[in-house]
Coordinates of C-alpha atoms in Angstrom, one line a residue:
X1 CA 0.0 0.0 0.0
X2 CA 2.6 2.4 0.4
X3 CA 4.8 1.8 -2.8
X4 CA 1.2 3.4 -4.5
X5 CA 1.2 6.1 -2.2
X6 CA 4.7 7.0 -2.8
X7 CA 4.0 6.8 -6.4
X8 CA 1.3 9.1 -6.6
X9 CA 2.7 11.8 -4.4
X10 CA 5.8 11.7 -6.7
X11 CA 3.4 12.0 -10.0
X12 CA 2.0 15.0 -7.8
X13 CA 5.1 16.7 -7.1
X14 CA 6.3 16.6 -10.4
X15 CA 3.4 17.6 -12.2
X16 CA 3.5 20.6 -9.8
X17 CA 4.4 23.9 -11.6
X18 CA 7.8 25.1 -10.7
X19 CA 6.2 28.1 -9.2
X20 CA 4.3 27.0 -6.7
X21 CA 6.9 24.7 -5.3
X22 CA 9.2 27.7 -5.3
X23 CA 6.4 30.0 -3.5
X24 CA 6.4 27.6 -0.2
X25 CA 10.0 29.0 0.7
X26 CA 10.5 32.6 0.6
X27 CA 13.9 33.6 -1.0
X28 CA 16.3 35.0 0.7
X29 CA 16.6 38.5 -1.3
X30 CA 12.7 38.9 -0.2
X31 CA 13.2 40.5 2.9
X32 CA 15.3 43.2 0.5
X33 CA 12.7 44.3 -1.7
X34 CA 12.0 48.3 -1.6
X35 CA 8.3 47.2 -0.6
X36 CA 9.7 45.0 2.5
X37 CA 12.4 47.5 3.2
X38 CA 9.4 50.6 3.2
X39 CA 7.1 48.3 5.6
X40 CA 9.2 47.5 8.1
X41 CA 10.6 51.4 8.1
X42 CA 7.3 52.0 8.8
X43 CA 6.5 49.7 11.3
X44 CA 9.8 51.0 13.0
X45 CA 8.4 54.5 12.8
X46 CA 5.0 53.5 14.6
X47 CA 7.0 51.5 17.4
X48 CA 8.9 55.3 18.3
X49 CA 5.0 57.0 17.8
X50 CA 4.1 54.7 20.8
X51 CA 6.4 56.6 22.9
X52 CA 3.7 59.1 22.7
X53 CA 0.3 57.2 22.5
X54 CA -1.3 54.1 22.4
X55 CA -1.2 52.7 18.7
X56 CA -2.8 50.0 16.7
X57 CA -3.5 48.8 13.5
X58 CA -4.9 45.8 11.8
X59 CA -2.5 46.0 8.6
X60 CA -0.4 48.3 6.6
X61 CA 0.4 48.4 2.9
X62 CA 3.4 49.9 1.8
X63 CA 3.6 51.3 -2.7
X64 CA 7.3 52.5 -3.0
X65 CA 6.2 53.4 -6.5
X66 CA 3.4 55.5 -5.9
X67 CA 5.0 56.9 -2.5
X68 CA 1.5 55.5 -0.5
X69 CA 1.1 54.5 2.5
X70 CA -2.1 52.6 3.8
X71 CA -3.1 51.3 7.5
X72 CA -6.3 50.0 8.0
X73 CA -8.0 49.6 11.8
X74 CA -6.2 52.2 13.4
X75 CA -6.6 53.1 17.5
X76 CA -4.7 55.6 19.2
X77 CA -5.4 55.9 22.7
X78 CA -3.1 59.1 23.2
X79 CA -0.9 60.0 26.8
X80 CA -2.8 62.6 28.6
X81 CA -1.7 63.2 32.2
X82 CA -5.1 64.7 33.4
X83 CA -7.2 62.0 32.2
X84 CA -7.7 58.5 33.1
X85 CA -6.4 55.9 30.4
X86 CA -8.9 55.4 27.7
X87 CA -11.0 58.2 27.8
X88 CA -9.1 59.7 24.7
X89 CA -9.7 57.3 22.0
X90 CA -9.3 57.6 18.3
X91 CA -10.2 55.0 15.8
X92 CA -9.7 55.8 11.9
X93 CA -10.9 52.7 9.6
X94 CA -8.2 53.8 7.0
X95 CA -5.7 56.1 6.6
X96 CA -3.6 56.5 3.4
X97 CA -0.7 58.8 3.0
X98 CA 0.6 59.8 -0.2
X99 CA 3.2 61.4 -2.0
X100 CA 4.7 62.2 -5.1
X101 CA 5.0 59.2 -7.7
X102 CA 8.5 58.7 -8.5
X103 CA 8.5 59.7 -12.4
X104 CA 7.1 63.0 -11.5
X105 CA 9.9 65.6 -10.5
X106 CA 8.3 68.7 -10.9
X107 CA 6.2 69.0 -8.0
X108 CA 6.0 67.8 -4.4
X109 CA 3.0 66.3 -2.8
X110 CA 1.7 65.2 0.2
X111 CA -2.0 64.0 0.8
X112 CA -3.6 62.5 4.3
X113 CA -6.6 61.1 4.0
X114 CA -8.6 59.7 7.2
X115 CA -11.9 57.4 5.9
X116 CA -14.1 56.3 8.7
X117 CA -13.0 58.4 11.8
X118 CA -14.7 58.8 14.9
X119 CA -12.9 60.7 18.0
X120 CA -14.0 60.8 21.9
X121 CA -15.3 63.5 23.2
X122 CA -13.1 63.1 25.8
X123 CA -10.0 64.4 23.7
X124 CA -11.0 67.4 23.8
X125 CA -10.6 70.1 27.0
X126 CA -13.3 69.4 29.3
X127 CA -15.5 72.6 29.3
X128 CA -15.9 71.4 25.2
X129 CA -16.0 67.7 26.2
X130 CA -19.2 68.4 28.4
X131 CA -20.6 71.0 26.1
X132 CA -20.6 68.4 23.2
X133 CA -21.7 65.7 25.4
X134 CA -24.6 67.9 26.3
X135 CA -25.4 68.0 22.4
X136 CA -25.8 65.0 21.8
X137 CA -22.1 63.9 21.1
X138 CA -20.1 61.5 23.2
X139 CA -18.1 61.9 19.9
X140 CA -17.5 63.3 16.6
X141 CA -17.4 61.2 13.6
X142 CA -16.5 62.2 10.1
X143 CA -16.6 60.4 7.2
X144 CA -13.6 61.7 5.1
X145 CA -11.1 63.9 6.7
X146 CA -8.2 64.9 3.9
X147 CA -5.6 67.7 3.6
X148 CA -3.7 67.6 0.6
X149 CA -0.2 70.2 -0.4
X150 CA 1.4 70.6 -3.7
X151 CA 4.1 72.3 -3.8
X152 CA 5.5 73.2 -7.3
X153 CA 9.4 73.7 -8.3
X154 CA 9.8 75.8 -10.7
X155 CA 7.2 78.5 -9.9
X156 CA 8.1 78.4 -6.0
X157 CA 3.7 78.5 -5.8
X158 CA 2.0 75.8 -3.2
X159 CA -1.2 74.9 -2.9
X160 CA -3.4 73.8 0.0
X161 CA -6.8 72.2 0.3
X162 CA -8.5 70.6 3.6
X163 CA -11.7 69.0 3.5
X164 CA -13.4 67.7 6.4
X165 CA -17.0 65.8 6.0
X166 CA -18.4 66.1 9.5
X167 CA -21.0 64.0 10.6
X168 CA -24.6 65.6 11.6
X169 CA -22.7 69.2 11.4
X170 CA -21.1 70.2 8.6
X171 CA -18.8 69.9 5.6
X172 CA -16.2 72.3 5.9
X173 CA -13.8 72.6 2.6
X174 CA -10.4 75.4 2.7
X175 CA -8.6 76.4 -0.3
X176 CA -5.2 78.1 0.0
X177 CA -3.3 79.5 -3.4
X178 CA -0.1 80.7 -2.9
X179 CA 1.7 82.0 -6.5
X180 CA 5.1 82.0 -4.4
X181 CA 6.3 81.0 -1.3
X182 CA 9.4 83.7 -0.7
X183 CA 12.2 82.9 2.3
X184 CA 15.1 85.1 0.6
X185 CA 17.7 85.6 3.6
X186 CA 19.3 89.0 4.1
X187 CA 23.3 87.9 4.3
X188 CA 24.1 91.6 5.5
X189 CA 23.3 91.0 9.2
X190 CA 25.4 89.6 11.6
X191 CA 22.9 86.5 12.3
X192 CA 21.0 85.9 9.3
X193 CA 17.4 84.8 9.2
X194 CA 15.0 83.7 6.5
X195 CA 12.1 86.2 5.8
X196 CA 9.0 84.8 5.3
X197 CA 6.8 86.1 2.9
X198 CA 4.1 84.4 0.3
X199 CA 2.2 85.5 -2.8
X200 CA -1.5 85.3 -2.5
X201 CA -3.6 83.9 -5.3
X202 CA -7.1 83.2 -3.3
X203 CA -8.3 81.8 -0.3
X204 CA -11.9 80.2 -0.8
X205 CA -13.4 79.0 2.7
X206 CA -16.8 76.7 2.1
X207 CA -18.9 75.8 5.0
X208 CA -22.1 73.1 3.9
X209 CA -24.6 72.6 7.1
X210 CA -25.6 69.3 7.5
X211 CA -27.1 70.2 10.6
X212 CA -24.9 72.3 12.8
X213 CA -27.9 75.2 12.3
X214 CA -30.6 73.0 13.6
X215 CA -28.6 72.4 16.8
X216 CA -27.6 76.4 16.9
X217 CA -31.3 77.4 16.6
X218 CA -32.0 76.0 20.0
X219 CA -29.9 78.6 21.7
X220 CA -31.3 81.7 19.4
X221 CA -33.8 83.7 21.1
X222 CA -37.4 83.4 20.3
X223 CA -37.3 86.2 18.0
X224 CA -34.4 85.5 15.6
X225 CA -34.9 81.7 15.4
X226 CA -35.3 82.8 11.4
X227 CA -32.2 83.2 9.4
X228 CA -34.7 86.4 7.9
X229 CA -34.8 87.7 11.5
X230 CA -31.1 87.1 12.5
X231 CA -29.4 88.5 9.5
X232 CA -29.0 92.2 11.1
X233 CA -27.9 90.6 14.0
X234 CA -25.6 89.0 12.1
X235 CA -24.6 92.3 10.0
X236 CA -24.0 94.4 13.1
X237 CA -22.3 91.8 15.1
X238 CA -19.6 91.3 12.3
X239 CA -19.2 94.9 11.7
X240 CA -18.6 95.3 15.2
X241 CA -16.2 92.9 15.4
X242 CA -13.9 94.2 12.5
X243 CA -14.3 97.2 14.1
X244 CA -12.7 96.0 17.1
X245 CA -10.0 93.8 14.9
X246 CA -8.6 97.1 13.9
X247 CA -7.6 98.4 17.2
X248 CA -8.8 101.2 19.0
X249 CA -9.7 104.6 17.1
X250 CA -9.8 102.6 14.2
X251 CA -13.5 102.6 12.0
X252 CA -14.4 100.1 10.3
X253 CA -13.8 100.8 6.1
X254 CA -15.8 100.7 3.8
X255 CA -15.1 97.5 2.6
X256 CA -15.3 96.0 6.1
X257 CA -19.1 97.2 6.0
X258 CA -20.0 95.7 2.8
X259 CA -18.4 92.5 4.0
X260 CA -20.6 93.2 7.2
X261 CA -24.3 93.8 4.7
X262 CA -23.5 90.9 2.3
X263 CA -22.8 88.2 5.4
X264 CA -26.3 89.6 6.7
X265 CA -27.8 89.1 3.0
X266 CA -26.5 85.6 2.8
X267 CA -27.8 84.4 6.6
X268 CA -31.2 86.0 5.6
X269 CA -31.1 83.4 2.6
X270 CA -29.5 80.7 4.2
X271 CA -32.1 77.8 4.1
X272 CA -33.8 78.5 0.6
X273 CA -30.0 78.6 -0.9
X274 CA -28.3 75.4 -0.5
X275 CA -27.7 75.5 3.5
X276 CA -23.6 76.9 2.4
X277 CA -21.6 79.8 3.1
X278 CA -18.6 80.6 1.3
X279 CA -16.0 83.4 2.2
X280 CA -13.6 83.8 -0.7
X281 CA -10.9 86.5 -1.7
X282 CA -11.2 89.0 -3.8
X283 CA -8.1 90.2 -4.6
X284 CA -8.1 93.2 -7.0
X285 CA -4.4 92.6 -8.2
X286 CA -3.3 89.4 -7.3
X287 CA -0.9 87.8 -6.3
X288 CA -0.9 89.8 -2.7
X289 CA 2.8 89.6 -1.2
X290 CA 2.4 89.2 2.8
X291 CA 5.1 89.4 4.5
X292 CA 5.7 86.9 7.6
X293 CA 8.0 88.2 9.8
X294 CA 5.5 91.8 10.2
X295 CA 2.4 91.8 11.6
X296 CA 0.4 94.0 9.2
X297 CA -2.9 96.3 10.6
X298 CA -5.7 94.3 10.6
X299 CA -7.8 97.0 8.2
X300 CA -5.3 97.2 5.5
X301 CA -4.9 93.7 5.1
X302 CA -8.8 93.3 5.5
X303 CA -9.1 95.7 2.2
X304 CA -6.3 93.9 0.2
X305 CA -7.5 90.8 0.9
X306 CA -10.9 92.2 0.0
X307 CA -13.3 89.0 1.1
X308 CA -16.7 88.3 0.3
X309 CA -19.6 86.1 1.6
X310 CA -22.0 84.1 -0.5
X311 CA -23.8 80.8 -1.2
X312 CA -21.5 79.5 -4.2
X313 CA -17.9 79.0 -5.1
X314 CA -16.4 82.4 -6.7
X315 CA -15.4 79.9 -9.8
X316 CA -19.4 79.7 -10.7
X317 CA -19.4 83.5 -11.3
X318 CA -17.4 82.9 -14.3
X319 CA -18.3 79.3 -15.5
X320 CA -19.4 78.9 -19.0
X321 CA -23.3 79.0 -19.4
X322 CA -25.5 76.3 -20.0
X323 CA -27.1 77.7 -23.2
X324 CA -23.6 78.4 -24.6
X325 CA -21.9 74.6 -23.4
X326 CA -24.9 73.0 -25.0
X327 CA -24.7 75.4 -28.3
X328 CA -21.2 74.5 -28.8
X329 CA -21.2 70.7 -28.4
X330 CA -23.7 70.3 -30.8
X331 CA -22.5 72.5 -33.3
X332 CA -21.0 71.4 -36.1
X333 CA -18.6 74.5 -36.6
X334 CA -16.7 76.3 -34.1
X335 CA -18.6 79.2 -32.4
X336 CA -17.1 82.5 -31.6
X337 CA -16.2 81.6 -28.0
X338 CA -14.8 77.8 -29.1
X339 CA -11.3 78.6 -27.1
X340 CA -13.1 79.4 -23.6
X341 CA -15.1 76.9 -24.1
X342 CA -12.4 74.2 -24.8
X343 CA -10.2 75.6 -22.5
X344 CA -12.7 75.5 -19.7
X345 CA -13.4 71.1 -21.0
X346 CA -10.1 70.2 -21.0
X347 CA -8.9 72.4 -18.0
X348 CA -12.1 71.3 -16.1
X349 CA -12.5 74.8 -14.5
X350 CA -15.5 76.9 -15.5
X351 CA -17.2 73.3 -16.8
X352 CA -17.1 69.6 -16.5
X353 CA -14.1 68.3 -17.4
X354 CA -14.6 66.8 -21.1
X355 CA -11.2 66.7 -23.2
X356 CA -12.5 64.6 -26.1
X357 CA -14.9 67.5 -26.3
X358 CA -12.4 69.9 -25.6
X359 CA -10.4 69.1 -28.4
X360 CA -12.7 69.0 -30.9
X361 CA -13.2 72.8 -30.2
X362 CA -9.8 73.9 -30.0
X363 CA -8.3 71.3 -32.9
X364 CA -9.6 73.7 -35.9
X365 CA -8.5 76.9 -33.8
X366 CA -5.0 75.2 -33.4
X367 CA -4.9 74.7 -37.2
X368 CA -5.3 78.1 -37.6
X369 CA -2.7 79.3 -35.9
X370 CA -4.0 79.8 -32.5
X371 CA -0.7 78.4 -30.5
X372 CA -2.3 78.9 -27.1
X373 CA -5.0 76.5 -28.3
X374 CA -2.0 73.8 -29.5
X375 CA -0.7 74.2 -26.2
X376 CA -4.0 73.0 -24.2
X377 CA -4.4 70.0 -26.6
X378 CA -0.8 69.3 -26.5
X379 CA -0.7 69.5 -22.9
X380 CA -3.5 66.8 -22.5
X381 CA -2.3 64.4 -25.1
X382 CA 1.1 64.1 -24.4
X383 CA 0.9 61.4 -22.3
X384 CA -1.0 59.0 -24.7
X385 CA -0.2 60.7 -28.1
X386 CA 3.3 61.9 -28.0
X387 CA 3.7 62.0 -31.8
X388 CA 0.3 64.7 -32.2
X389 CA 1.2 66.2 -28.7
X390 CA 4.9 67.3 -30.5
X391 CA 3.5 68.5 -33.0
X392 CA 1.7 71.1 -30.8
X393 CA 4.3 71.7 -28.7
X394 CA 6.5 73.2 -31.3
X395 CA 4.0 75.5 -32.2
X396 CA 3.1 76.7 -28.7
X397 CA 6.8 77.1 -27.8
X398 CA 7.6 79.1 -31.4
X399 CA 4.9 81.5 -29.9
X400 CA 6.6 81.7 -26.3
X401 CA 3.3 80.3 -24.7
X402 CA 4.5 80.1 -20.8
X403 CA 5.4 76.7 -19.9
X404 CA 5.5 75.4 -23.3
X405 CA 9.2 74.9 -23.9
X406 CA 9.1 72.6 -20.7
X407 CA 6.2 70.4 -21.9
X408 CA 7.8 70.4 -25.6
X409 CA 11.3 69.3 -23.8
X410 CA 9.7 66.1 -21.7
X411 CA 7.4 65.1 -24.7
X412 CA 10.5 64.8 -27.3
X413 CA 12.2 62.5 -25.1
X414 CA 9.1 60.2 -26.2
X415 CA 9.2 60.7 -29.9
X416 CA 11.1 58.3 -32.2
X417 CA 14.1 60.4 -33.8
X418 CA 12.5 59.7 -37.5
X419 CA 9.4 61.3 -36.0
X420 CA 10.9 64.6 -34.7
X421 CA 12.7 65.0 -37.7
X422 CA 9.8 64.8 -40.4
X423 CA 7.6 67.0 -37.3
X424 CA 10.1 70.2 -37.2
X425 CA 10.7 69.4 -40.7
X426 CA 7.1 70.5 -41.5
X427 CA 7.2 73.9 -39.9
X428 CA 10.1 74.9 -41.8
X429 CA 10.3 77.7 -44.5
X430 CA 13.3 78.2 -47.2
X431 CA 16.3 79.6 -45.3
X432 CA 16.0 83.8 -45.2
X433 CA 18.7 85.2 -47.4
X434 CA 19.5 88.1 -45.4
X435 CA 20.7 86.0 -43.0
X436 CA 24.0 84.9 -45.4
X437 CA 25.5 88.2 -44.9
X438 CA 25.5 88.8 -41.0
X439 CA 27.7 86.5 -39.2
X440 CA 25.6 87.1 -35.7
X441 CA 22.1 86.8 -37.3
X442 CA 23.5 83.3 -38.4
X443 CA 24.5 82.6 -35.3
X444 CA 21.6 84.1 -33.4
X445 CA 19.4 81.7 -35.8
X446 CA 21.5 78.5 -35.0
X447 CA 20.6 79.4 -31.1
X448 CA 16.8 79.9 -31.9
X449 CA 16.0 76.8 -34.1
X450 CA 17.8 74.7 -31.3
X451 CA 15.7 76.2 -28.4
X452 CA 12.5 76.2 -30.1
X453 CA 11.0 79.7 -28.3
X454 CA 11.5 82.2 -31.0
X455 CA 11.5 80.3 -34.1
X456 CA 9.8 76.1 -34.4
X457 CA 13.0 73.9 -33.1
X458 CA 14.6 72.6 -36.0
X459 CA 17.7 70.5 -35.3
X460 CA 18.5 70.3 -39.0
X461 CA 18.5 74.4 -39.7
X462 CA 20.0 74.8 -36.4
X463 CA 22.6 72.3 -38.0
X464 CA 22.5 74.3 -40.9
X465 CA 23.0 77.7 -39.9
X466 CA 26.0 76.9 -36.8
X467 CA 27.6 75.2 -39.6
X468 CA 27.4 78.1 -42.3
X469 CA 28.5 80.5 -39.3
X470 CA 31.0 78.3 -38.3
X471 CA 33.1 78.0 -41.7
X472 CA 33.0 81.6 -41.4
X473 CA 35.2 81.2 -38.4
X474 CA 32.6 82.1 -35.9
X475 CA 34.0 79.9 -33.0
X476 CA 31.0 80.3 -30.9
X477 CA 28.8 78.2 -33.8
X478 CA 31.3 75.7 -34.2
X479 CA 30.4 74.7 -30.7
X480 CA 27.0 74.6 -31.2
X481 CA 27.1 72.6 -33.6
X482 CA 29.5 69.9 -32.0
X483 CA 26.8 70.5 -29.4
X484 CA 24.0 69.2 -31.7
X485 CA 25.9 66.2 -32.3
X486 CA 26.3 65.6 -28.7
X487 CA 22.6 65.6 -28.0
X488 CA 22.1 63.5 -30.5
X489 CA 24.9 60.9 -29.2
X490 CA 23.3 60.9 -25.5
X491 CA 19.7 60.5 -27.5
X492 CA 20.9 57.1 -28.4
X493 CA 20.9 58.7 -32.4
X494 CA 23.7 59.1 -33.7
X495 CA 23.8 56.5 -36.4
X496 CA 20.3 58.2 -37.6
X497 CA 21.9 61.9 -37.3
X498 CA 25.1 61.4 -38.9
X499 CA 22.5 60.2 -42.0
X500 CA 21.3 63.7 -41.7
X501 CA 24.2 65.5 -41.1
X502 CA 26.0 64.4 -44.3
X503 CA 23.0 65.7 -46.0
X504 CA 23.2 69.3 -44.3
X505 CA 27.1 69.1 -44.9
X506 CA 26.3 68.7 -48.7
X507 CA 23.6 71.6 -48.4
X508 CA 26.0 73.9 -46.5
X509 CA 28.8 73.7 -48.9
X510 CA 26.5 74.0 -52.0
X511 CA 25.0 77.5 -50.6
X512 CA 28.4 78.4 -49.3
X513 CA 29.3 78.0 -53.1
X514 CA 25.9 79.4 -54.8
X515 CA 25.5 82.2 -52.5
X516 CA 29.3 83.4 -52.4
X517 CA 28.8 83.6 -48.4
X518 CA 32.7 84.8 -48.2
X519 CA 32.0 88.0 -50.2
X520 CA 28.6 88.9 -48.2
X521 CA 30.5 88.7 -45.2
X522 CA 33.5 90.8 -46.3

């Protein structure tokens, strides 16, 4: 009986794919992956945290790739010396971290996101703790808690957005846009210190009641339990306390009023508009530099700033109407205002974001020469139509469109060299004749065509012109064009440039010939 036995395990074992034998024992190099290296950072990091609080979890998943971070089943029970173990509890179902993807070098982010998070009342001071508890909390729940900063490179602007979906009181949603964040250090004094300052785009502040009114009502006297009946209230009481934010002798401006009458005007049409109230910036030339290290008086800043109240975000003010988004996606040519219209689709700002729609608006306006349109649809496509995007690119960044010269940069790396040829190939004209008689205009031409900002990059007539300048003894385009060669060596084309280069070499010394360049020069 056992001979059989031994048999059939055997015929098992063999007929067992090689990878599922191999999975029962881990290799050795497994415990080196960046994923096992990341969780068990990780897990070292939380063991220090618990130096500070209680801390569980029920798992954690660690992306290198993607920069995330995930725990699921977290409890922190934090240290606090005036109250007894456990009546501070948070619980989060899952919390994900993120930052910036590794192939993306630009920018630097950093999102928290909380899912499922319900926190004692008992964490908070106890005068609040009892007050809530007398509500009708023993805690506060939320069901999404997120902040998210994005912090860009090469314009030194950041960007900051919370968002926090309280339960049974309100949604609450912040919006910081900073064009620059400025901390220049002055070297002349003895102990030098950074000085703070930033560059204010907007500040939009959106508060959605999900029921924080119906609990504030109850303490409203009888007569003002209407919003209709507690917007003067309302008016006077924020007037009065600007007034008092200014400091003493200081009135309230004029704009501090208006702020005052239009928060009065929205509270009197609180219920019948959507139960929100947003406070956004108004800034009349933005951005706003603020400087850190002063403390600036309250009215002046007040006025700069230049805030209003109402029931919708500022962006609706300006969003594209429904008459007109309807008109144009159903007509078969382009109407008059196709480029806000496609901007505000692909962009998603001012409409719902719709690129295939987008670009069919702009794609005729880009045909005709509108380079800020061939940046939009250039900026969209590059990622899954390098070839078209390039295309676009070169016109945007002939026309110095901001940001194009980057965008046509990162995309060419993605284009086959045969491609990029025949593209810059078809924005090219016959060479200008003046320029055979004036050495720097050569020269200043070689330069151009190789950047691609004042005139479409051409590697060929950049080629053309350095070399033409060059036999003229200009030193300065004989290293350009060595450095055109070079580029196309660390490309990985050289075999397909030299090809191309032989012809220009040809072409050179034929118009060197035809044109007598030596006696235009003289």
């Amino acid at each position: 009986m056992r001979q059989p036995l031994t048999i059939l395990a055997t015929a098992v074992a063999i007929a067992s794919p090689a990878t599922a034998q191999d999975s029962q024992r881990p290799n050795f190099w497994d415990a080196f992956t960046v994923e096992a290296i990341g969780t068990i950072a990780l897990h070292s990091v939380m063991s220090w945290a618990r130096l500070l609080a209680d801390i569980r979890y029920d798992q954690v998943s660690v992306d290198p790739v993607a920069l995330k971070v995930t725990l699921t089943g977290v409890r922190i029970s934090p240290y606090l010396p005036d109250r007894p173990d456990g009546q501070c509890q948070l619980r989060v179902e899952r919390l994900t971290m993120n930052g910036q993807p590794i192939d993306v070098r630009d920018t630097r982010r950093m999102r928290v996101a909380l899912d499922g998070v319900a926190m004692e009342a008992g964490c908070l001071p106890f005068e609040a703790a009892g007050m809530l508890r007398g509500l009708g909390f023993p805690q506060l729940t939320a069901g999404r808690i997120e902040a998210d900063l994005t912090y860009d490179y090469p314009s030194g602007g950041l960007f900051a957005r919370v968002s926090a979906d309280i339960d049974r009181l309100a949604t609450v949603d912040a919006d910081v846009d900073l064009d620059y964040v400025s901390y220049r250090m002055d070297f002349a004094r003895e102990n030098p210190e950074p000085r703070g300052a930033v560059d204010l785009n907007s500040v939009v502040v959106a508060i959605q009641d999900r029921g924080a009114w119906d609990i504030a009502r109850k303490f409203i006297m009888p007569g003002q339990v209407n919003p209709e009946e507690l917007a003067p209230v309302v008016g006077a009481g924020i007037e009065a306390a600007l007034e008092d934010a200014n400091g003493p002798g200081v009135a309230a401006t004029e704009k501090q009023r208006a702020f005052a009458r239009s928060a009065g005007a929205v509270t009197a049409s609180f219920l019948t508009s959507g139960r929100q109230v947003v406070v956004a910036t108004a800034i009349e030339k933005a951005p706003l530099r603020i400087d850190l290290t002063q403390e600036p008086a309250f009215a002046a800043l007040f006025d700069a700033l230049n805030p209003t109240v109402s029931h919708s975000q500022p962006q609706l003010a300006s969003a594209v109407s429904v008459a007109e988004l309807d008109a144009a996606m159903k007509a078969e040519t382009p109407p008059e205002n196709a480029f806000e219209i496609g901007r505000a689709l692909i962009t998603g700002i001012g409409a719902p974001k719709n690129p295939n729609g987008g670009i069919r608006l702009l794609l005729p306006l880009a045909r005709g020469g509108n380079t800020e349109a061939n940046f939009l649809i250039a900026t969209e496509i590059a990622a899954y139509n390098p070839v078209d995007a390039y295309s676009h690119a070169l016109r945007a960044a002939a026309s110095g469109i901001p940001g194009s010269l980057a965008l046509l940069d990162r995309i060419e790396r993605d284009v086959p060299f045969a491609e990029v040829i025949k593209l810059q190939g078809s924005l090219l004209g016959d060479p200008e004749d003046a320029l055979y008689g004036d050495l720097a205009a050569m020269r200043s031409a070689a330069r151009e065509f190789l950047g691609g900002t004042r005139r479409p990059r051409s590697w060929l007539a950049a080629y053309y012109w350095s070399s033409m300048a060059a036999a003229a003894g200009d030193a300065s385009s004989a290293a350009l064009r060595d450095e055109i060669g070079e580029i196309m060596r660390l490309r990985g084309d050289a075999e397909g440039w030299a090809k191309e280069a032989n012809s220009i070499d040809n072409g050179v010394l034929r118009d060197w010939i035809a044109k007598d360049v030596p006696s235009r020069l003289r």
